[in-house]
mmCIF file of C-alpha atoms in Angstrom:
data_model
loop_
_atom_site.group_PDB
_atom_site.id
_atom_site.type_symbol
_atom_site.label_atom_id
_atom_site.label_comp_id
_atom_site.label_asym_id
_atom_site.label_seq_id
_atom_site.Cartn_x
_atom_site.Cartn_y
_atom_site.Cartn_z
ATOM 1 C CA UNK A 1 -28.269 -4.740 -8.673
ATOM 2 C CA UNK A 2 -29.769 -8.214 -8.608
ATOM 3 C CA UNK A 3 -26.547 -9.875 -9.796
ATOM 4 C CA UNK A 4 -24.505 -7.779 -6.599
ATOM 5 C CA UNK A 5 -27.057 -8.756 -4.500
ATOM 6 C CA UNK A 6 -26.877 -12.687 -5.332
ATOM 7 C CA UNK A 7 -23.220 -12.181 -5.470
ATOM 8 C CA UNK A 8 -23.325 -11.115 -1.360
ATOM 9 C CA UNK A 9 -25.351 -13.765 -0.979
ATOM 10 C CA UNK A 10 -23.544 -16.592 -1.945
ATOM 11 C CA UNK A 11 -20.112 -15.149 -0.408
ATOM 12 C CA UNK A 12 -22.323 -15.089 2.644
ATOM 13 C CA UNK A 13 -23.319 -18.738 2.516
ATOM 14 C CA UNK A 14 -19.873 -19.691 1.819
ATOM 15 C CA UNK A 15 -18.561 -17.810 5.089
ATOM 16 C CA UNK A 16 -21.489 -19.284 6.772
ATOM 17 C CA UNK A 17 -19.804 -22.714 6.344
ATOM 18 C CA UNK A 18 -16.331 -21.661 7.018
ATOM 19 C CA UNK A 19 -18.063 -20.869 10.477
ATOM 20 C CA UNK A 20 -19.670 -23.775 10.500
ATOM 21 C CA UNK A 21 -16.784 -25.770 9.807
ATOM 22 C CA UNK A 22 -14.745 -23.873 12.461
ATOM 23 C CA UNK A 23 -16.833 -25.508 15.296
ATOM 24 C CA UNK A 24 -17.046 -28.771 14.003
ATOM 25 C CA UNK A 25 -15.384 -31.910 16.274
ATOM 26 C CA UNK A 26 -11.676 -32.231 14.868
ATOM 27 C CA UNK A 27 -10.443 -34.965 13.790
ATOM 28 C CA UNK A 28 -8.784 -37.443 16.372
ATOM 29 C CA UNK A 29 -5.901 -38.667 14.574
ATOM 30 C CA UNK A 30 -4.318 -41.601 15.848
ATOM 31 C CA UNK A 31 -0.368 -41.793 16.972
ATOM 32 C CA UNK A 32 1.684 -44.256 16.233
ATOM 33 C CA UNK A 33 4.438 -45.358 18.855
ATOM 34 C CA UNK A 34 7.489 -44.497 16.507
ATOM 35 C CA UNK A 35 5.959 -41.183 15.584
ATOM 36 C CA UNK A 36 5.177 -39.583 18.824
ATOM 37 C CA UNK A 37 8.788 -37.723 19.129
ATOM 38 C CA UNK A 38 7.372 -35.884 16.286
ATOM 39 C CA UNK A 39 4.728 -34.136 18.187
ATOM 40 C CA UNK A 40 6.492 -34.051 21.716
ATOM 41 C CA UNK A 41 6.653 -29.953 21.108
ATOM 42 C CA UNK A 42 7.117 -27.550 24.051
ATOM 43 C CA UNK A 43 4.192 -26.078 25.246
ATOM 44 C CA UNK A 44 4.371 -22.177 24.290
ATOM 45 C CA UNK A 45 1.907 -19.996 26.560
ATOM 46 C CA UNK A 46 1.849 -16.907 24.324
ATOM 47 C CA UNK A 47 2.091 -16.769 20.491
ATOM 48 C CA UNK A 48 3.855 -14.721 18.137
ATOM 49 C CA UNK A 49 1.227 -13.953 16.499
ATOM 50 C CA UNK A 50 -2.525 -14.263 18.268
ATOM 51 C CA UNK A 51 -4.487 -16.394 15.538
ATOM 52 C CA UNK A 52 -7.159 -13.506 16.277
ATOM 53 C CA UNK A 53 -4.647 -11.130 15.102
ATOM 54 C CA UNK A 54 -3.513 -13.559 12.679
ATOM 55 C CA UNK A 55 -7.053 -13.943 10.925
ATOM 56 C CA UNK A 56 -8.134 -10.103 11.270
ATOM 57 C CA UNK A 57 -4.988 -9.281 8.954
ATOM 58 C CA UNK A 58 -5.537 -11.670 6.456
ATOM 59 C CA UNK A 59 -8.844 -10.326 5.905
ATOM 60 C CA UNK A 60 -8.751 -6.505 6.654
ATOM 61 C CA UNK A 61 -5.549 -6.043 4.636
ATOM 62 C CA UNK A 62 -6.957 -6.125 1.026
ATOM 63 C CA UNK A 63 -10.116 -4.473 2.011
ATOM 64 C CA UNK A 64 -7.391 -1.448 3.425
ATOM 65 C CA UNK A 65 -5.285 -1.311 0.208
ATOM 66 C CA UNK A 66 -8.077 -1.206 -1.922
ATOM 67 C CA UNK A 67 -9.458 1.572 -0.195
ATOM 68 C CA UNK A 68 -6.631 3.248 0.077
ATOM 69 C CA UNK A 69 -5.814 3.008 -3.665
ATOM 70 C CA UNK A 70 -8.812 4.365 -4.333
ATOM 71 C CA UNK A 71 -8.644 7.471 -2.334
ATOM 72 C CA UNK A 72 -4.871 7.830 -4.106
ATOM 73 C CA UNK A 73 -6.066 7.192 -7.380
ATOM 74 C CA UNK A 74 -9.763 8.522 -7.086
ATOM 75 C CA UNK A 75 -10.849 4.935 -8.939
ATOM 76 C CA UNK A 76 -14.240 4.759 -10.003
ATOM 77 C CA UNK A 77 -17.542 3.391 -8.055
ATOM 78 C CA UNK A 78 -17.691 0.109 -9.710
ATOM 79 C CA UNK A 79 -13.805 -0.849 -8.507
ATOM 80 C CA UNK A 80 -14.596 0.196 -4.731
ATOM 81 C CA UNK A 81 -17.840 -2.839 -5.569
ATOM 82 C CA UNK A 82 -15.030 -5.191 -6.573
ATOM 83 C CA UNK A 83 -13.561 -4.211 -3.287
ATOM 84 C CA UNK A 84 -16.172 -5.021 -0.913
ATOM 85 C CA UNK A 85 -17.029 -8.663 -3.057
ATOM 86 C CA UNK A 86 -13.452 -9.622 -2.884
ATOM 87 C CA UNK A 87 -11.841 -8.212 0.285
ATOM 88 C CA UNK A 88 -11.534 -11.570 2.068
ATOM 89 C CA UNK A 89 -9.186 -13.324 -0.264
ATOM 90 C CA UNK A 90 -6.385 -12.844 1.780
ATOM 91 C CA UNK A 91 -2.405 -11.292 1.586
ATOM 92 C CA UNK A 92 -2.200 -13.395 -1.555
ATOM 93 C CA UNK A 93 -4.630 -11.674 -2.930
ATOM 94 C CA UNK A 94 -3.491 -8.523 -1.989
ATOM 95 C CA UNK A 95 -0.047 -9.113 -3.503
ATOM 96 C CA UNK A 96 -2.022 -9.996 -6.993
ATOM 97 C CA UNK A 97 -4.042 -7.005 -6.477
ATOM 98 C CA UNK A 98 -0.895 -4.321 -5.897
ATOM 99 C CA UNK A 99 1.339 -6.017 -8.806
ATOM 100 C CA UNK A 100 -1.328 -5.272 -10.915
ATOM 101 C CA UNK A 101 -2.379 -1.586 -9.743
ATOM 102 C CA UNK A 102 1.655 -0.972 -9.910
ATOM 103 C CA UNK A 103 2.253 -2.551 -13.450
ATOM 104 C CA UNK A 104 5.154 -4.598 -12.474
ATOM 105 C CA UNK A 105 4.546 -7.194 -15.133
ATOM 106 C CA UNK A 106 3.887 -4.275 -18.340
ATOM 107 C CA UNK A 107 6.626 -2.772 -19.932
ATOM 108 C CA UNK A 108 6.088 0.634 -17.856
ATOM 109 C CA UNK A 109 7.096 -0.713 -14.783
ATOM 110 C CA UNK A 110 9.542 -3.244 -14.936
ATOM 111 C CA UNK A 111 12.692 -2.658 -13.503
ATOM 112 C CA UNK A 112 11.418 -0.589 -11.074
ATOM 113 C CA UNK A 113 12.523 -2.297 -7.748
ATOM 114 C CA UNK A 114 9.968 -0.121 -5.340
ATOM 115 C CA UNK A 115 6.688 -1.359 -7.416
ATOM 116 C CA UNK A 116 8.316 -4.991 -7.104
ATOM 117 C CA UNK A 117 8.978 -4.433 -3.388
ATOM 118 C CA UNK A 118 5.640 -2.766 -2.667
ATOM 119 C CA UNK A 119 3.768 -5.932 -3.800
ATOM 120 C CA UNK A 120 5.248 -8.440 -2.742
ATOM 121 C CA UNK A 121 5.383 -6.963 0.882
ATOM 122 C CA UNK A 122 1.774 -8.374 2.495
ATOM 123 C CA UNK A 123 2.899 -11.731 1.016
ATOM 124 C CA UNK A 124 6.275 -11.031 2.913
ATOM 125 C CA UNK A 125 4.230 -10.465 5.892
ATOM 126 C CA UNK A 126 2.127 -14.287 4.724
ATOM 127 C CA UNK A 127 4.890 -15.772 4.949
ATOM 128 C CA UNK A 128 6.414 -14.290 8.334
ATOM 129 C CA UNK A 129 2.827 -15.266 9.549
ATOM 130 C CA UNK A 130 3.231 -18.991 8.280
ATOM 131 C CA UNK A 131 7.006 -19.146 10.209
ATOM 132 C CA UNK A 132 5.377 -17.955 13.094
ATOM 133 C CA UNK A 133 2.941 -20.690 13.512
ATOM 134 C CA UNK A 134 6.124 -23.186 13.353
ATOM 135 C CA UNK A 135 8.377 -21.443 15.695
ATOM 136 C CA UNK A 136 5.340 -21.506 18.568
ATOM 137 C CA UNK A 137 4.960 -25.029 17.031
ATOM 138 C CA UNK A 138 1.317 -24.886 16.339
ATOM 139 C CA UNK A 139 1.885 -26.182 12.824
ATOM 140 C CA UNK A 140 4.857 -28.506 10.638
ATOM 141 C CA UNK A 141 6.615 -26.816 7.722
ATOM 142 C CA UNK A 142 4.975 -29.101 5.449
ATOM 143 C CA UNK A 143 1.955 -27.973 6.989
ATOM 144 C CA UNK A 144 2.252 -24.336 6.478
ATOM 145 C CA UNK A 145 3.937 -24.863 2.449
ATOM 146 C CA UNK A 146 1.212 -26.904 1.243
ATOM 147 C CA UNK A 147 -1.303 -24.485 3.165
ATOM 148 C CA UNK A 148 0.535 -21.382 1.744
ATOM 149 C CA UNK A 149 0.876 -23.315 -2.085
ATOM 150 C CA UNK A 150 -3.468 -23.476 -2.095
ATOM 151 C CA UNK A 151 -3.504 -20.288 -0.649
ATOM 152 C CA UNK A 152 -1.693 -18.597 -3.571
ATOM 153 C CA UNK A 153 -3.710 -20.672 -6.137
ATOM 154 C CA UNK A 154 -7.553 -19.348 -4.702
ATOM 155 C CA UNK A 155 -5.756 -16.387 -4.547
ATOM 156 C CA UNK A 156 -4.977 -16.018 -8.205
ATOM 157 C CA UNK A 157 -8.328 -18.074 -9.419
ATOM 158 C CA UNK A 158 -10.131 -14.863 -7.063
ATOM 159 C CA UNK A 159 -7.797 -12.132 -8.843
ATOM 160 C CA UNK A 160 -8.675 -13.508 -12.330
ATOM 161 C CA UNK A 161 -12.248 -13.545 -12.049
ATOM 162 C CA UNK A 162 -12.053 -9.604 -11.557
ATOM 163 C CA UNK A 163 -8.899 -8.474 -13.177
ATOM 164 C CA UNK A 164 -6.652 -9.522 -16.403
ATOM 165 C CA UNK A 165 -3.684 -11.026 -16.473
ATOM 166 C CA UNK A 166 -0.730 -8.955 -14.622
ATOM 167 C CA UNK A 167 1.410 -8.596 -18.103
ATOM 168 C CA UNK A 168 -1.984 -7.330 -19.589
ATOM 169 C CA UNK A 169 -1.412 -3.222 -19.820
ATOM 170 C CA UNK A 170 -5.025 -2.609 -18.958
ATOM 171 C CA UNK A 171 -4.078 -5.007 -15.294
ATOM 172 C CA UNK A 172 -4.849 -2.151 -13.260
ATOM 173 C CA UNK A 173 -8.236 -1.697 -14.250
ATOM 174 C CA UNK A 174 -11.309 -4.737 -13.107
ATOM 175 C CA UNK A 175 -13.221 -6.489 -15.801
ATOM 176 C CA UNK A 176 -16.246 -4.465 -14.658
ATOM 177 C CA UNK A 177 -14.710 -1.104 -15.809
ATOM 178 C CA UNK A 178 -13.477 -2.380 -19.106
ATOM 179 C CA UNK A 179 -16.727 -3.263 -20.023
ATOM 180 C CA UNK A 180 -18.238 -1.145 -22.442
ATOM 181 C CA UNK A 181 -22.096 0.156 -21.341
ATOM 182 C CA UNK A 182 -24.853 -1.548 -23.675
ATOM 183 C CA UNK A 183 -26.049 2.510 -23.675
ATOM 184 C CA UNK A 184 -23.011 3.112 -24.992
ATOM 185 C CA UNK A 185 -23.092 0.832 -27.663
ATOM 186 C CA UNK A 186 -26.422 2.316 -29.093
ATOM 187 C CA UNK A 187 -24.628 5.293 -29.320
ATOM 188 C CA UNK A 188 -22.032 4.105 -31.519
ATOM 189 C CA UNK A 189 -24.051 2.750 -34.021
ATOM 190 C CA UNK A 190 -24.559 4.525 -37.311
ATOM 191 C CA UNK A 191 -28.203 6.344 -37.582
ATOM 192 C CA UNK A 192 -30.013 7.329 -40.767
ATOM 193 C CA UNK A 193 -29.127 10.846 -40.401
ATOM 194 C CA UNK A 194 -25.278 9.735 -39.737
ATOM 195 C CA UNK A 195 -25.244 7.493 -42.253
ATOM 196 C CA UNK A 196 -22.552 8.964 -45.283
ATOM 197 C CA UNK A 197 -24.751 9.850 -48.006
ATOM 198 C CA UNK A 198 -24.549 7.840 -51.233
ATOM 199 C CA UNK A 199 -25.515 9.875 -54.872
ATOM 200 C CA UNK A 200 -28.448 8.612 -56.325
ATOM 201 C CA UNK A 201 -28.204 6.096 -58.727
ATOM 202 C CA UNK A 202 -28.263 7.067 -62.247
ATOM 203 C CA UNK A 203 -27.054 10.529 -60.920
ATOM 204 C CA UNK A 204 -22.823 10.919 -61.313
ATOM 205 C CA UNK A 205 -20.775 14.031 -59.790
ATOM 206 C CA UNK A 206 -18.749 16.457 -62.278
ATOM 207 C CA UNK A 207 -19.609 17.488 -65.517
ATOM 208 C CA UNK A 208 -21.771 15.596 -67.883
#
């Protein structure tokens, strides 16, 4: 309990400064004279996508498909944990989190186009997000790549501290389940009464 409860608190601090950051002064980046035609952009009054919208996707969706896999698959109480600690990784996440639930990578389910399909759809829906952003010209292509590139790589480095690798055929299950229970392990171990019985020395079976 004290570990969950330090682990809230530090993803707390860390959306603290996100906030934080958010209202900071920007940067005032100065032009140069032969590069202003790239920034002489139409004005567009009403976005694609709202970045309200944009942001309340990227973190609601992997809080939704966890839950949802869980109610499918009836998971057990420490996964839906995992699911509140790392619901705000984003689609990429998400995409991570599906391939694995789905086995895409593990000899059961490859070449099985509808597990493919299924998770790469909410980074599908990333990406139509990203070219969205360009076509009301709010960002440059190189822009949204690179942004999209260290996206994918917290991503996976946020998938990997809670679940194997995605070829592993135990991917579908978090590091916290796999773990075996230190109660568990007393259990196992060989008592005095379980113990096989040696014959006493000096003392042989079968006829003398």
């Amino acid at each position: 309990m004290r570990e969950l409860a330090i682990e809230i608190g530090v993803r707390a601090l860390l959306f603290g400064v996100f906030v934080f950051t958010e209202f900071l002064d920007p940067f005032q980046r100065v032009i140069q004279p032969e590069e202003i035609w790239l920034y002489k952009n139409p004005l567009v009054q009403s976005d694609n996508i709202p970045t309200r919208l944009m942001f309340a996707i990227s973190f609601l969706t992997p809080l939704a498909v966890i839950c949802v896999v869980k109610i499918i698959r009836r998971t057990d109480k420490t996964e839906i944990k995992e699911a509140f600690l790392v619901a705000f990784s984003g689609l990429g996440f998400t995409t991570f989190y599906l391939a694995g639930k789905l086995h895409c990578f593990t000899e059961s389910g490859r070449g099985k186009s509808w597990r493919l399909c299924a998770a790469i759809l909410p980074l599908y829906c990333a990406m139509m997000i990203a070219l969205s952003r360009m076509c009301d010209y709010k960002h440059h292509w190189q822009d949204s790549f690179v942004g999209g590139v260290i996206g994918l790589i917290f991503a996976y480095i946020c998938y990997r501290q809670h679940y194997p690798p995605l070829a592993n055929t135990a991917c579908h299950k978090p590091y916290v389940s796999l773990r075996v229970p230190p109660s568990l392990k007393k259990d196992e171990r060989p008592t005095a009464d379980s113990a096989p019985s040696l014959p006493p020395e000096g003392i042989t079976e079968g006829p003398v």
